[in-house]
Amino acid sequence: MISIRNIHKSYLNGQNSLHVLKGIDLDVAAGDMISVMGASGSGKSTLLNILGILDTYDQGEYILGGVKIKRLNERKAAQLRNRMLGFVFQSFNLISFKNAMENVAMPLYYQHVKRKKRNLIALEYLDKMGIREWAHHLPNELSGGQKQRVAIARALITQPKVILADEPTGALDSVTSLEVMDQLHEINKSGITMIIVTHEHDIAARTRKTIRITDGLITDIVEN
Ligand code: ADP
Ligand code: MG
């Protein structure tokens, strides 16, 4: 599903260049569930953003679902993101003035699905996540775990092939974290490939394989 070879990425900060990814190789098979660990600043989010076609890379090769991801214009990149990828973030990234149902339905708005239809589909996904009764609540009326379930439902509504999650349990207590991980497991069982960045060992241990990034390089791969 995902194949990257010798990926390099530097950021320019004024006169200085910061070499963040220093030659990453990674293969993720369709249906796999892997975690990425590493110290703060080691390049985990940078890697995830490249995998999510949210950021570009300087050198190397990235193939996603058979498509070479290099110098895509924004329209093509957005198309691929829409068709292939779902995102889950630590901070949920919900729109504060839209209710849970409307947040989940948002990706379908961008696919020009009519409001009534997209809201109905959103309700189905909220139901799958066990929070249908919260459909008409605003994000600030939801607990952290409920917000993350809304965000996961929003990631699923376009039926992505791959879910990219950047510290999805980073803002949750440990019990809620494990519940959210259980749900991510269920989603993975339905065949969706999953890549989860985390710095929690018990979260990583629930994935099939953990990749450790140290200072921009993969230094360890452990089967869990
Ligand atoms: P991690 O997610 O592992 O904590 P990141 O990938 O976010 O690390 O960041 C790696 C390094 O790149 C850090 O030193 C960070 O400050 C730097 N960095 C990340 N994004 C940018 C950016 N857009 N511009 C400049 N530097 C960045
Ligand atoms: Mg990060």
Short mmCIF file of C-alpha atoms and ligand atoms in Angstrom, two decimals:
data_model
loop_
_atom_site.label_atom_id
_atom_site.label_comp_id
_atom_site.label_asym_id
_atom_site.label_seq_id
_atom_site.Cartn_x
_atom_site.Cartn_y
_atom_site.Cartn_z
CA MET A 1 0.00 0.00 0.00
CA ILE A 2 2.82 2.34 0.99
CA SER A 3 6.40 2.19 -0.15
CA ILE A 4 8.98 4.86 0.60
CA ARG A 5 12.64 4.78 -0.29
CA ASN A 6 15.42 7.01 0.94
CA ILE A 7 13.12 9.89 1.85
CA HIS A 8 14.89 13.09 2.85
CA LYS A 9 13.28 16.26 4.15
CA SER A 10 14.81 19.53 5.31
CA TYR A 11 13.11 22.64 6.61
CA LEU A 12 14.49 26.08 5.90
CA ASN A 13 14.47 28.41 8.88
CA GLY A 14 15.81 31.70 7.58
CA GLN A 15 19.45 31.02 6.71
CA ASN A 16 19.50 27.63 8.41
CA SER A 17 18.45 24.32 6.97
CA LEU A 18 17.24 21.62 9.36
CA HIS A 19 17.69 18.09 7.99
CA VAL A 20 14.72 16.29 9.60
CA LEU A 21 14.37 13.03 7.63
CA LYS A 22 17.69 11.53 6.61
CA GLY A 23 16.84 8.61 4.37
CA ILE A 24 13.73 6.75 5.50
CA ASP A 25 12.76 3.41 3.94
CA LEU A 26 9.41 1.92 4.85
CA ASP A 27 6.93 -0.55 3.39
CA VAL A 28 3.43 -0.89 4.76
CA ALA A 29 1.29 -3.69 3.36
CA ALA A 30 -2.42 -3.23 2.75
CA GLY A 31 -4.34 -4.02 5.93
CA ASP A 32 -1.35 -3.63 8.22
CA MET A 33 -1.41 -1.68 11.47
CA ILE A 34 1.88 -0.13 12.52
CA SER A 35 3.02 2.39 15.08
CA VAL A 36 5.77 4.98 14.86
CA MET A 37 7.62 5.95 18.02
CA GLY A 38 10.48 8.32 18.71
CA ALA A 39 11.49 11.31 20.82
CA SER A 40 9.86 14.68 20.32
CA GLY A 41 11.44 16.35 17.30
CA SER A 42 12.68 13.09 15.75
CA GLY A 43 10.58 13.61 12.61
CA LYS A 44 7.47 11.50 13.25
CA SER A 45 4.94 14.15 12.25
CA THR A 46 7.06 15.19 9.30
CA LEU A 47 7.00 11.61 8.04
CA LEU A 48 3.24 11.32 8.60
CA ASN A 49 2.62 14.60 6.78
CA ILE A 50 4.62 13.36 3.81
CA LEU A 51 2.71 10.07 3.81
CA GLY A 52 -0.51 12.10 3.97
CA ILE A 53 0.54 14.27 0.99
CA LEU A 54 0.21 17.27 3.29
CA ASP A 55 3.88 18.07 2.82
CA THR A 56 6.51 17.44 0.14
CA TYR A 57 9.86 15.69 0.41
CA ASP A 58 13.21 16.67 -1.09
CA GLN A 59 14.66 13.38 -2.20
CA GLY A 60 13.67 9.73 -2.52
CA GLU A 61 10.52 8.00 -3.68
CA TYR A 62 7.01 7.59 -2.31
CA ILE A 63 4.47 5.25 -3.86
CA LEU A 64 0.94 5.17 -2.41
CA GLY A 65 -1.47 2.55 -3.73
CA GLY A 66 0.60 2.24 -6.90
CA VAL A 67 0.73 6.00 -7.50
CA LYS A 68 4.03 7.82 -7.44
CA ILE A 69 3.67 10.82 -5.14
CA LYS A 70 6.00 13.49 -6.44
CA ARG A 71 5.40 17.07 -7.55
CA LEU A 72 1.63 16.70 -7.63
CA ASN A 73 -0.35 19.86 -8.07
CA GLU A 74 -2.69 20.67 -5.17
CA ARG A 75 -5.76 19.49 -7.08
CA LYS A 76 -4.27 16.04 -7.73
CA ALA A 77 -2.94 15.83 -4.18
CA ALA A 78 -6.36 16.71 -2.76
CA GLN A 79 -7.97 14.11 -5.01
CA LEU A 80 -5.62 11.39 -3.75
CA ARG A 81 -6.10 12.45 -0.13
CA ASN A 82 -9.86 12.30 -0.61
CA ARG A 83 -9.81 8.91 -2.27
CA MET A 84 -7.12 7.20 -0.20
CA LEU A 85 -6.47 8.82 3.16
CA GLY A 86 -8.12 9.59 6.46
CA PHE A 87 -6.48 11.71 9.16
CA VAL A 88 -6.79 11.64 12.94
CA PHE A 89 -4.95 14.19 15.10
CA GLN A 90 -4.13 14.54 18.78
CA SER A 91 -6.11 17.77 18.99
CA PHE A 92 -9.14 16.34 17.12
CA ASN A 93 -9.31 19.34 14.73
CA LEU A 94 -13.09 19.57 14.88
CA ILE A 95 -14.88 22.70 13.72
CA SER A 96 -16.11 24.26 16.96
CA PHE A 97 -19.34 25.81 15.62
CA LYS A 98 -20.51 22.67 13.84
CA ASN A 99 -22.14 19.77 15.65
CA ALA A 100 -20.75 16.23 15.65
CA MET A 101 -22.86 15.14 12.69
CA GLU A 102 -21.85 18.17 10.61
CA ASN A 103 -18.19 17.65 11.46
CA VAL A 104 -18.34 14.03 10.34
CA ALA A 105 -20.22 15.01 7.16
CA MET A 106 -17.69 17.72 6.20
CA PRO A 107 -15.52 15.59 3.83
CA LEU A 108 -18.66 14.72 1.85
CA TYR A 109 -19.45 18.42 1.51
CA TYR A 110 -16.16 18.72 -0.37
CA GLN A 111 -17.30 15.83 -2.57
CA HIS A 112 -20.48 17.82 -3.33
CA VAL A 113 -22.80 15.33 -1.61
CA LYS A 114 -26.11 17.04 -0.78
CA ARG A 115 -26.65 18.03 2.84
CA LYS A 116 -29.48 15.66 3.69
CA LYS A 117 -27.62 12.69 2.26
CA ARG A 118 -24.27 13.53 3.84
CA ASN A 119 -25.86 14.06 7.25
CA LEU A 120 -27.59 10.68 7.01
CA ILE A 121 -24.28 8.98 6.18
CA ALA A 122 -22.60 10.89 9.01
CA LEU A 123 -25.21 9.50 11.43
CA GLU A 124 -24.34 5.97 10.29
CA TYR A 125 -20.67 6.57 11.05
CA LEU A 126 -21.45 8.13 14.42
CA ASP A 127 -23.51 5.02 15.11
CA LYS A 128 -20.55 2.78 14.18
CA MET A 129 -18.44 4.74 16.65
CA GLY A 130 -21.10 4.36 19.33
CA ILE A 131 -21.90 8.07 19.68
CA ARG A 132 -24.97 8.61 17.53
CA GLU A 133 -26.84 10.17 20.44
CA TRP A 134 -24.24 12.95 20.48
CA ALA A 135 -24.87 13.89 16.84
CA HIS A 136 -26.38 17.30 17.63
CA HIS A 137 -23.87 18.34 20.24
CA LEU A 138 -21.09 20.82 19.62
CA PRO A 139 -17.49 19.70 20.18
CA ASN A 140 -17.23 21.66 23.46
CA GLU A 141 -20.11 19.57 24.83
CA LEU A 142 -18.20 16.33 24.23
CA SER A 143 -15.54 14.54 26.26
CA GLY A 144 -12.08 14.02 24.76
CA GLY A 145 -12.87 10.42 23.89
CA GLN A 146 -16.14 11.42 22.24
CA LYS A 147 -14.39 14.14 20.25
CA GLN A 148 -11.81 11.66 19.02
CA ARG A 149 -14.58 9.26 18.00
CA VAL A 150 -16.18 12.07 16.00
CA ALA A 151 -12.80 12.73 14.37
CA ILE A 152 -12.40 9.03 13.55
CA ALA A 153 -15.91 8.89 12.07
CA ARG A 154 -14.99 11.93 9.94
CA ALA A 155 -11.81 10.14 8.79
CA LEU A 156 -13.82 7.05 7.82
CA ILE A 157 -16.68 8.69 5.96
CA THR A 158 -14.77 8.86 2.67
CA GLN A 159 -13.90 5.15 2.97
CA PRO A 160 -10.14 5.65 2.95
CA LYS A 161 -7.61 2.90 2.28
CA VAL A 162 -5.21 4.27 4.89
CA ILE A 163 -5.74 6.04 8.21
CA LEU A 164 -2.88 8.24 9.41
CA ALA A 165 -3.14 9.06 13.10
CA ASP A 166 -0.73 11.50 14.78
CA GLU A 167 -0.79 10.82 18.53
CA PRO A 168 -4.53 10.04 18.46
CA THR A 169 -4.55 9.24 22.18
CA GLY A 170 -2.12 11.97 23.20
CA ALA A 171 -4.87 14.11 24.76
CA LEU A 172 -6.84 11.25 26.33
CA ASP A 173 -6.68 9.54 29.72
CA SER A 174 -5.35 5.99 29.74
CA VAL A 175 -8.72 4.20 29.93
CA THR A 176 -10.17 6.28 27.09
CA SER A 177 -6.93 5.79 25.12
CA LEU A 178 -7.34 2.03 25.21
CA GLU A 179 -11.01 2.31 24.20
CA VAL A 180 -10.07 4.45 21.23
CA MET A 181 -7.34 1.94 20.34
CA ASP A 182 -9.95 -0.85 20.46
CA GLN A 183 -12.00 1.08 17.94
CA LEU A 184 -8.99 1.66 15.71
CA HIS A 185 -8.39 -2.11 15.89
CA GLU A 186 -11.93 -2.83 14.75
CA ILE A 187 -11.49 -0.41 11.86
CA ASN A 188 -8.21 -2.09 10.93
CA LYS A 189 -9.97 -5.47 10.93
CA SER A 190 -12.28 -4.15 8.22
CA GLY A 191 -9.14 -3.91 6.03
CA ILE A 192 -8.07 -0.30 6.45
CA THR A 193 -4.30 0.15 6.71
CA MET A 194 -3.33 2.10 9.80
CA ILE A 195 -0.25 4.11 10.78
CA ILE A 196 -0.27 5.49 14.31
CA VAL A 197 2.30 7.87 15.74
CA THR A 198 2.50 7.58 19.51
CA HIS A 199 4.93 7.99 22.35
CA GLU A 200 3.02 5.60 24.60
CA HIS A 201 4.43 2.08 24.73
CA ASP A 202 1.14 0.41 25.61
CA ILE A 203 -0.49 2.04 22.58
CA ALA A 204 2.36 1.01 20.30
CA ALA A 205 2.25 -2.53 21.71
CA ARG A 206 -1.30 -2.86 20.38
CA THR A 207 -0.16 -2.48 16.81
CA ARG A 208 1.40 -5.29 14.80
CA LYS A 209 4.73 -3.62 14.33
CA THR A 210 6.52 -0.63 15.87
CA ILE A 211 8.98 1.51 13.96
CA ARG A 212 11.35 3.66 15.97
CA ILE A 213 12.65 6.90 14.51
CA THR A 214 15.77 8.41 16.00
CA ASP A 215 17.03 11.73 14.68
CA GLY A 216 15.42 11.31 11.27
CA LEU A 217 16.31 7.66 10.66
CA ILE A 218 14.52 4.38 11.35
CA THR A 219 16.67 2.72 13.97
CA ASP A 220 14.49 -0.18 15.06
CA ILE A 221 11.55 -2.26 13.86
CA VAL A 222 9.84 -4.50 16.41
CA GLU A 223 7.06 -7.02 15.79
CA ASN A 224 4.60 -6.81 18.67
P1 ADP B 1 7.98 14.89 16.01
O1 ADP B 1 6.63 14.75 15.44
O2 ADP B 1 8.77 13.62 16.00
O3 ADP B 1 7.97 15.50 17.38
P2 ADP B 1 8.38 16.78 13.86
O4 ADP B 1 8.36 15.94 12.64
O5 ADP B 1 7.16 17.56 14.16
O6 ADP B 1 8.83 15.90 15.11
O7 ADP B 1 9.57 17.82 13.77
C1 ADP B 1 10.91 17.44 13.50
C2 ADP B 1 11.77 18.68 13.50
O8 ADP B 1 11.42 19.52 12.42
C3 ADP B 1 11.63 19.52 14.76
O9 ADP B 1 12.89 20.03 15.10
C4 ADP B 1 10.70 20.63 14.32
O10 ADP B 1 10.94 21.80 15.07
C5 ADP B 1 11.05 20.81 12.88
N1 ADP B 1 9.91 21.25 12.07
C6 ADP B 1 8.73 20.60 11.94
N2 ADP B 1 7.92 21.26 11.09
C7 ADP B 1 8.60 22.35 10.67
C8 ADP B 1 8.30 23.44 9.77
N3 ADP B 1 7.12 23.50 9.13
N4 ADP B 1 9.24 24.37 9.60
C9 ADP B 1 10.42 24.31 10.24
N5 ADP B 1 10.78 23.32 11.09
C10 ADP B 1 9.88 22.35 11.30
MG MG B 2 4.77 15.18 16.21
#
